[in-house]
Amino acid sequence: MVDESYAFVVVSNRLPVDRVVDDDGTERWNQGPGGLVTALEPIMREADGAWVGWAGAPDLEHEPFDRDGIRIVPLTLSQDDIERYYEGFSNDTLWPLYHDVIAPPSYHRIWWDSYVSVNQRFANAVAGITAHGGTVWVQDYQLQLVPRMLRQLRPDLTIGFFNHIPFPAYGIFSQLPWRTQIVEGLMGADVIGFQRVADAGNFSRAVRRLLGYTTKSPYIDIPARGEHPSRRVVAKAFPISIDAQAFEQLARRPEVQARAAQIRQDLGNPTTIMLGVDRLDYTKGIGHRLKAYHELLGDGRLVAEDVMLVQVASPSRERVETYRQLRDEIELTVGRINGDFGVLGHEPVSYLHHGFPREEMAALYLAADVMLVTALRDGMNLVAKEYVAARFDDDGVLVLSEFTGASDELRQAVLINPHDIDGMKDAIVRAIEMPRPERRRRMRALRKRVRENDVAHWSREFLRTLARHSDGPSEGLGELEWTLERRPRS
Ligand SMILES: O=P(O)(O)OC[C@H]1O[C@H](O[C@H]2O[C@H](CO)[C@@H](O)[C@H](O)[C@H]2O)[C@H](O)[C@@H](O)[C@@H]1O
Ligand SMILES: O=c1ccn([C@@H]2O[C@H](COP(=O)(O)OP(=O)(O)O)[C@@H](O)[C@H]2O)c(=O)[nH]1
């Protein structure tokens, strides 16, 4: 590893590939489901890229390897690191705090210590493999200290950071005992990207309050200090998206369409199929959605034999107590609804506690008349964009929470406040009864938006901004700019 050096390095908590060991002991690395890898893959291949991240299992030590033209550099996390840095500080402190304290965050100094030391390990690993003058793109809330650590180790680098989850209002963020260190950590970057304009504004306010720097959107000016010259940082919204074209192509495949028809038939061909697809996470508003549905059945506004809700709840962070409790609550509620309104051979909720491959996701989207995205807070919500991309038939209705990043762009969805149960019930009925011309008009407008602002657009805009605002000449960015210019617009 010592001899390797890369002009463009992405670093994220998880690698873009998952390690799978077959029954015969053969090791395989499958591409993870995220859109990030699809977006960055072509750039990384052409710009001599490496990706640093955790391989997803405790104590797993693995040599770097090449995968589809990208150097994959796995980092080892011990069981203690996973418990304190990942499950603890990342997912039981920062996650609930940044999602507007929907669940109470836990503050433990021992978790913070682990967060600092794991961030330092990520920074050291990146510093060790990035070429002189290269570019590093740090991803997400698990690694907020890395930009500053990296700048201290390697002042020659250009550093970008993208936050995939919301950045909360100062009144909430200020609860964090280590708020100043986090903001200082992020300010090590040249460009800090957020999902929504409001997130960038919340961050700038935190910087003004905690560090006293002057901000004039999108700029934050750091005054000269000692031997450090003054610096200008950009904090701005770059809403992430999906590979819309690839998703549509997937949905158009004859076998995917046949699978969609099969799903409808297997569900007993109800008049209306509604769909929810979420990680089993308390931010996703699954309980609120089930409550609205339960009441609609109880009020007689929906008839159990005519309607079906398919709820995919993919397992997530199952060792964190709040997630365990949520699973119990959701499964109890599903049992109640099916007990109250099920008849032999038909249950109004089909609940699936598994993760599905992309092909099955596309078939589910095609089979669903109404897509329910009712998150209480969500950085973006790619599921909403995937549903729209899959609907090449210009049909289907998206019911979308105002509290998702996606709602800033997808204005022709039926927008809801998931805390307002009566409002959500009316929206669901409206979506089910919406006439075909209105469905088509809305879906066309949504699809245009998702096609234009796809994930390639997201990475291009971010990296161009980074190239323009880097301190000085940078080998990595010169090469990246060249690559970006050559990439076809989709
Ligand atoms: O890695 P995990 O702990 O298993 O969690 C999965 C990922 O969840 C989060 O996703 C966020 O990013 C999406 C893409 O930008 C966005 O649409 C969504 O709203 C966010 O919640 C998390 O930010 C990732 O780091 C996790 O890997
Ligand atoms: O069984 C599943 C459930 C979800 N997903 C994918 O996981 C991503 C979820 O992203 P989103 O932004 O909606 O939420 P997150 O889980 O990142 O908070 C989407 O690409 C989904 O297609 C999947 O591949 N299989």
Short mmCIF file of N, CA, C and O in Angstrom, two decimals, residues 243-314:
data_model
loop_
_atom_site.label_atom_id
_atom_site.label_comp_id
_atom_site.label_asym_id
_atom_site.label_seq_id
_atom_site.Cartn_x
_atom_site.Cartn_y
_atom_site.Cartn_z
N ASP A 243 -29.29 7.15 -11.01
CA ASP A 243 -29.03 6.96 -12.44
C ASP A 243 -30.39 6.67 -13.08
O ASP A 243 -30.80 5.53 -13.25
N ALA A 244 -31.09 7.76 -13.44
CA ALA A 244 -32.49 7.65 -13.87
C ALA A 244 -32.62 6.82 -15.14
O ALA A 244 -33.54 6.01 -15.28
N GLN A 245 -31.68 7.03 -16.06
CA GLN A 245 -31.76 6.31 -17.33
C GLN A 245 -31.61 4.80 -17.11
O GLN A 245 -32.37 4.00 -17.65
N ALA A 246 -30.65 4.42 -16.27
CA ALA A 246 -30.43 2.99 -16.01
C ALA A 246 -31.64 2.40 -15.31
O ALA A 246 -32.03 1.25 -15.58
N PHE A 247 -32.25 3.18 -14.41
CA PHE A 247 -33.42 2.65 -13.69
C PHE A 247 -34.59 2.44 -14.65
O PHE A 247 -35.30 1.44 -14.58
N GLU A 248 -34.78 3.40 -15.55
CA GLU A 248 -35.86 3.25 -16.53
C GLU A 248 -35.60 2.03 -17.43
O GLU A 248 -36.51 1.24 -17.70
N GLN A 249 -34.35 1.88 -17.86
CA GLN A 249 -34.03 0.73 -18.72
C GLN A 249 -34.32 -0.60 -18.00
O GLN A 249 -34.84 -1.53 -18.59
N LEU A 250 -34.01 -0.62 -16.72
CA LEU A 250 -34.29 -1.81 -15.92
C LEU A 250 -35.80 -2.09 -15.89
O LEU A 250 -36.25 -3.22 -16.11
N ALA A 251 -36.57 -1.04 -15.65
CA ALA A 251 -38.03 -1.21 -15.55
C ALA A 251 -38.63 -1.62 -16.89
O ALA A 251 -39.67 -2.28 -16.95
N ARG A 252 -37.99 -1.22 -17.99
CA ARG A 252 -38.51 -1.55 -19.33
C ARG A 252 -38.22 -2.99 -19.74
O ARG A 252 -38.78 -3.48 -20.72
N ARG A 253 -37.32 -3.66 -19.03
CA ARG A 253 -36.98 -5.04 -19.42
C ARG A 253 -38.23 -5.91 -19.35
O ARG A 253 -38.97 -5.87 -18.36
N PRO A 254 -38.45 -6.75 -20.37
CA PRO A 254 -39.67 -7.58 -20.41
C PRO A 254 -39.80 -8.45 -19.14
O PRO A 254 -40.91 -8.60 -18.62
N GLU A 255 -38.68 -8.98 -18.65
CA GLU A 255 -38.80 -9.87 -17.49
C GLU A 255 -39.20 -9.09 -16.23
O GLU A 255 -39.88 -9.61 -15.35
N VAL A 256 -38.81 -7.81 -16.15
CA VAL A 256 -39.19 -6.99 -15.00
C VAL A 256 -40.68 -6.66 -15.09
O VAL A 256 -41.42 -6.73 -14.10
N GLN A 257 -41.15 -6.35 -16.31
CA GLN A 257 -42.58 -6.07 -16.48
C GLN A 257 -43.43 -7.32 -16.18
O GLN A 257 -44.49 -7.23 -15.56
N ALA A 258 -42.92 -8.47 -16.61
CA ALA A 258 -43.64 -9.73 -16.34
C ALA A 258 -43.69 -9.98 -14.84
O ALA A 258 -44.71 -10.41 -14.29
N ARG A 259 -42.60 -9.68 -14.18
CA ARG A 259 -42.56 -9.86 -12.72
C ARG A 259 -43.56 -8.92 -12.02
O ARG A 259 -44.23 -9.32 -11.06
N ALA A 260 -43.70 -7.70 -12.54
CA ALA A 260 -44.66 -6.74 -11.96
C ALA A 260 -46.09 -7.30 -12.08
O ALA A 260 -46.87 -7.24 -11.13
N ALA A 261 -46.40 -7.85 -13.26
CA ALA A 261 -47.74 -8.43 -13.46
C ALA A 261 -47.95 -9.61 -12.52
O ALA A 261 -49.03 -9.77 -11.93
N GLN A 262 -46.89 -10.40 -12.35
CA GLN A 262 -46.96 -11.56 -11.45
C GLN A 262 -47.22 -11.12 -10.00
O GLN A 262 -48.02 -11.73 -9.29
N ILE A 263 -46.55 -10.03 -9.60
CA ILE A 263 -46.74 -9.52 -8.22
C ILE A 263 -48.21 -9.16 -8.02
O ILE A 263 -48.84 -9.53 -7.03
N ARG A 264 -48.78 -8.45 -8.98
CA ARG A 264 -50.20 -8.05 -8.85
C ARG A 264 -51.09 -9.29 -8.74
O ARG A 264 -52.00 -9.33 -7.90
N GLN A 265 -50.78 -10.26 -9.56
CA GLN A 265 -51.60 -11.49 -9.54
C GLN A 265 -51.44 -12.22 -8.20
O GLN A 265 -52.42 -12.64 -7.59
N ASP A 266 -50.19 -12.33 -7.73
CA ASP A 266 -49.94 -13.01 -6.45
C ASP A 266 -50.67 -12.32 -5.30
O ASP A 266 -51.01 -12.95 -4.29
N LEU A 267 -50.86 -11.00 -5.44
CA LEU A 267 -51.55 -10.27 -4.37
C LEU A 267 -53.07 -10.34 -4.52
O LEU A 267 -53.80 -9.69 -3.78
N GLY A 268 -53.54 -11.09 -5.51
CA GLY A 268 -54.99 -11.28 -5.68
C GLY A 268 -55.63 -10.20 -6.53
O GLY A 268 -56.83 -9.98 -6.44
N ASN A 269 -54.82 -9.52 -7.37
CA ASN A 269 -55.32 -8.44 -8.24
C ASN A 269 -56.24 -7.45 -7.54
O ASN A 269 -57.37 -7.21 -8.00
N PRO A 270 -55.82 -6.86 -6.44
CA PRO A 270 -56.68 -5.85 -5.80
C PRO A 270 -56.80 -4.61 -6.69
O PRO A 270 -55.95 -4.40 -7.57
N THR A 271 -57.83 -3.80 -6.46
CA THR A 271 -58.02 -2.61 -7.30
C THR A 271 -56.81 -1.68 -7.14
O THR A 271 -56.32 -1.11 -8.10
N THR A 272 -56.34 -1.52 -5.90
CA THR A 272 -55.23 -0.60 -5.64
C THR A 272 -54.13 -1.27 -4.84
O THR A 272 -54.39 -1.86 -3.79
N ILE A 273 -52.90 -1.14 -5.37
CA ILE A 273 -51.74 -1.58 -4.58
C ILE A 273 -50.97 -0.34 -4.17
O ILE A 273 -50.61 0.50 -5.02
N MET A 274 -50.73 -0.21 -2.87
CA MET A 274 -49.88 0.86 -2.36
C MET A 274 -48.57 0.23 -1.91
O MET A 274 -48.54 -0.93 -1.48
N LEU A 275 -47.49 1.03 -1.99
CA LEU A 275 -46.17 0.48 -1.68
C LEU A 275 -45.38 1.43 -0.77
O LEU A 275 -45.38 2.64 -0.98
N GLY A 276 -44.71 0.84 0.22
CA GLY A 276 -43.72 1.57 1.01
C GLY A 276 -42.42 0.79 0.96
O GLY A 276 -42.44 -0.44 1.08
N VAL A 277 -41.29 1.48 0.72
CA VAL A 277 -39.98 0.81 0.69
C VAL A 277 -39.03 1.63 1.55
O VAL A 277 -38.71 2.78 1.21
N ASP A 278 -38.61 1.06 2.66
CA ASP A 278 -37.75 1.83 3.57
C ASP A 278 -36.80 0.89 4.30
O ASP A 278 -37.15 -0.26 4.57
N ARG A 279 -35.63 1.42 4.66
CA ARG A 279 -34.89 0.75 5.72
C ARG A 279 -35.76 0.84 6.95
O ARG A 279 -36.48 1.84 7.13
N LEU A 280 -35.72 -0.17 7.81
CA LEU A 280 -36.56 -0.14 9.02
C LEU A 280 -35.93 0.87 9.99
O LEU A 280 -35.14 0.51 10.85
N ASP A 281 -36.30 2.15 9.77
CA ASP A 281 -35.66 3.24 10.50
C ASP A 281 -36.77 4.18 11.00
O ASP A 281 -37.73 4.47 10.27
N TYR A 282 -36.60 4.68 12.23
CA TYR A 282 -37.66 5.53 12.82
C TYR A 282 -37.81 6.87 12.10
O TYR A 282 -38.78 7.59 12.31
N THR A 283 -36.84 7.23 11.24
CA THR A 283 -36.98 8.48 10.50
C THR A 283 -37.97 8.35 9.34
O THR A 283 -38.39 9.36 8.78
N LYS A 284 -38.31 7.13 8.96
CA LYS A 284 -39.06 6.92 7.72
C LYS A 284 -40.57 7.06 7.89
O LYS A 284 -41.32 6.97 6.91
N GLY A 285 -41.06 7.21 9.11
CA GLY A 285 -42.49 7.44 9.33
C GLY A 285 -43.37 6.24 8.99
O GLY A 285 -44.52 6.41 8.58
N ILE A 286 -42.84 5.03 9.15
CA ILE A 286 -43.62 3.83 8.80
C ILE A 286 -44.83 3.69 9.74
O ILE A 286 -45.94 3.36 9.32
N GLY A 287 -44.62 3.98 11.01
CA GLY A 287 -45.71 3.89 11.99
C GLY A 287 -46.84 4.87 11.67
O GLY A 287 -48.03 4.52 11.76
N HIS A 288 -46.48 6.10 11.28
CA HIS A 288 -47.50 7.11 10.94
C HIS A 288 -48.32 6.65 9.73
O HIS A 288 -49.53 6.81 9.67
N ARG A 289 -47.61 6.07 8.74
CA ARG A 289 -48.26 5.57 7.52
C ARG A 289 -49.25 4.46 7.86
O ARG A 289 -50.39 4.44 7.40
N LEU A 290 -48.82 3.53 8.73
CA LEU A 290 -49.69 2.41 9.10
C LEU A 290 -50.90 2.91 9.88
O LEU A 290 -52.01 2.40 9.73
N LYS A 291 -50.68 3.92 10.71
CA LYS A 291 -51.79 4.47 11.49
C LYS A 291 -52.86 5.06 10.55
O LYS A 291 -54.06 4.80 10.71
N ALA A 292 -52.40 5.84 9.55
CA ALA A 292 -53.35 6.44 8.60
C ALA A 292 -54.12 5.33 7.87
O ALA A 292 -55.35 5.40 7.71
N TYR A 293 -53.41 4.30 7.43
CA TYR A 293 -54.04 3.20 6.68
C TYR A 293 -55.05 2.46 7.56
O TYR A 293 -56.18 2.17 7.14
N HIS A 294 -54.64 2.18 8.79
CA HIS A 294 -55.52 1.49 9.75
C HIS A 294 -56.81 2.28 9.94
O HIS A 294 -57.93 1.73 9.89
N GLU A 295 -56.67 3.59 10.11
CA GLU A 295 -57.86 4.43 10.33
C GLU A 295 -58.74 4.47 9.08
O GLU A 295 -59.97 4.45 9.18
N LEU A 296 -58.12 4.54 7.90
CA LEU A 296 -58.91 4.58 6.66
C LEU A 296 -59.74 3.31 6.51
O LEU A 296 -60.89 3.35 6.06
N LEU A 297 -59.15 2.16 6.90
CA LEU A 297 -59.90 0.90 6.85
C LEU A 297 -61.01 0.92 7.89
O LEU A 297 -62.15 0.51 7.62
N GLY A 298 -60.68 1.44 9.07
CA GLY A 298 -61.67 1.51 10.16
C GLY A 298 -62.83 2.43 9.82
O GLY A 298 -63.99 2.14 10.11
N ASP A 299 -62.52 3.58 9.17
CA ASP A 299 -63.57 4.55 8.80
C ASP A 299 -64.44 4.05 7.66
O ASP A 299 -65.44 4.67 7.31
N GLY A 300 -63.97 2.99 6.97
CA GLY A 300 -64.70 2.51 5.79
C GLY A 300 -64.40 3.33 4.54
O GLY A 300 -65.04 3.16 3.50
N ARG A 301 -63.41 4.25 4.60
CA ARG A 301 -63.07 5.02 3.39
C ARG A 301 -62.26 4.14 2.43
O ARG A 301 -62.19 4.41 1.25
N LEU A 302 -61.60 3.11 2.97
CA LEU A 302 -60.96 2.09 2.14
C LEU A 302 -61.56 0.75 2.52
O LEU A 302 -61.83 0.50 3.70
N VAL A 303 -61.73 -0.12 1.52
CA VAL A 303 -62.30 -1.44 1.78
C VAL A 303 -61.19 -2.47 1.65
O VAL A 303 -60.48 -2.51 0.64
N ALA A 304 -61.03 -3.27 2.69
CA ALA A 304 -59.87 -4.18 2.78
C ALA A 304 -59.73 -5.08 1.55
O ALA A 304 -58.62 -5.33 1.09
N GLU A 305 -60.82 -5.55 0.98
CA GLU A 305 -60.72 -6.48 -0.16
C GLU A 305 -60.20 -5.80 -1.42
O GLU A 305 -59.68 -6.45 -2.33
N ASP A 306 -60.33 -4.45 -1.49
CA ASP A 306 -59.96 -3.72 -2.71
C ASP A 306 -58.54 -3.20 -2.68
O ASP A 306 -58.01 -2.76 -3.71
N VAL A 307 -57.94 -3.16 -1.53
CA VAL A 307 -56.69 -2.43 -1.40
C VAL A 307 -55.65 -3.28 -0.68
O VAL A 307 -55.99 -4.16 0.12
N MET A 308 -54.40 -2.99 -0.99
CA MET A 308 -53.32 -3.76 -0.39
C MET A 308 -52.15 -2.81 -0.17
O MET A 308 -51.84 -2.00 -1.05
N LEU A 309 -51.52 -2.89 0.98
CA LEU A 309 -50.29 -2.11 1.21
C LEU A 309 -49.13 -3.10 1.30
O LEU A 309 -49.12 -3.98 2.16
N VAL A 310 -48.19 -2.99 0.37
CA VAL A 310 -46.96 -3.79 0.45
C VAL A 310 -45.92 -2.93 1.16
O VAL A 310 -45.60 -1.83 0.69
N GLN A 311 -45.43 -3.39 2.27
CA GLN A 311 -44.42 -2.63 3.02
C GLN A 311 -43.11 -3.43 3.06
O GLN A 311 -43.00 -4.44 3.75
N VAL A 312 -42.13 -2.96 2.29
CA VAL A 312 -40.78 -3.51 2.39
C VAL A 312 -40.07 -2.74 3.49
O VAL A 312 -39.97 -1.52 3.44
N ALA A 313 -39.61 -3.47 4.51
CA ALA A 313 -38.88 -2.84 5.61
C ALA A 313 -37.54 -3.56 5.70
O ALA A 313 -37.43 -4.61 6.34
N SER A 314 -36.52 -3.02 5.03
CA SER A 314 -35.26 -3.78 4.98
C SER A 314 -34.50 -3.62 6.30
O SER A 314 -34.46 -2.53 6.89
#
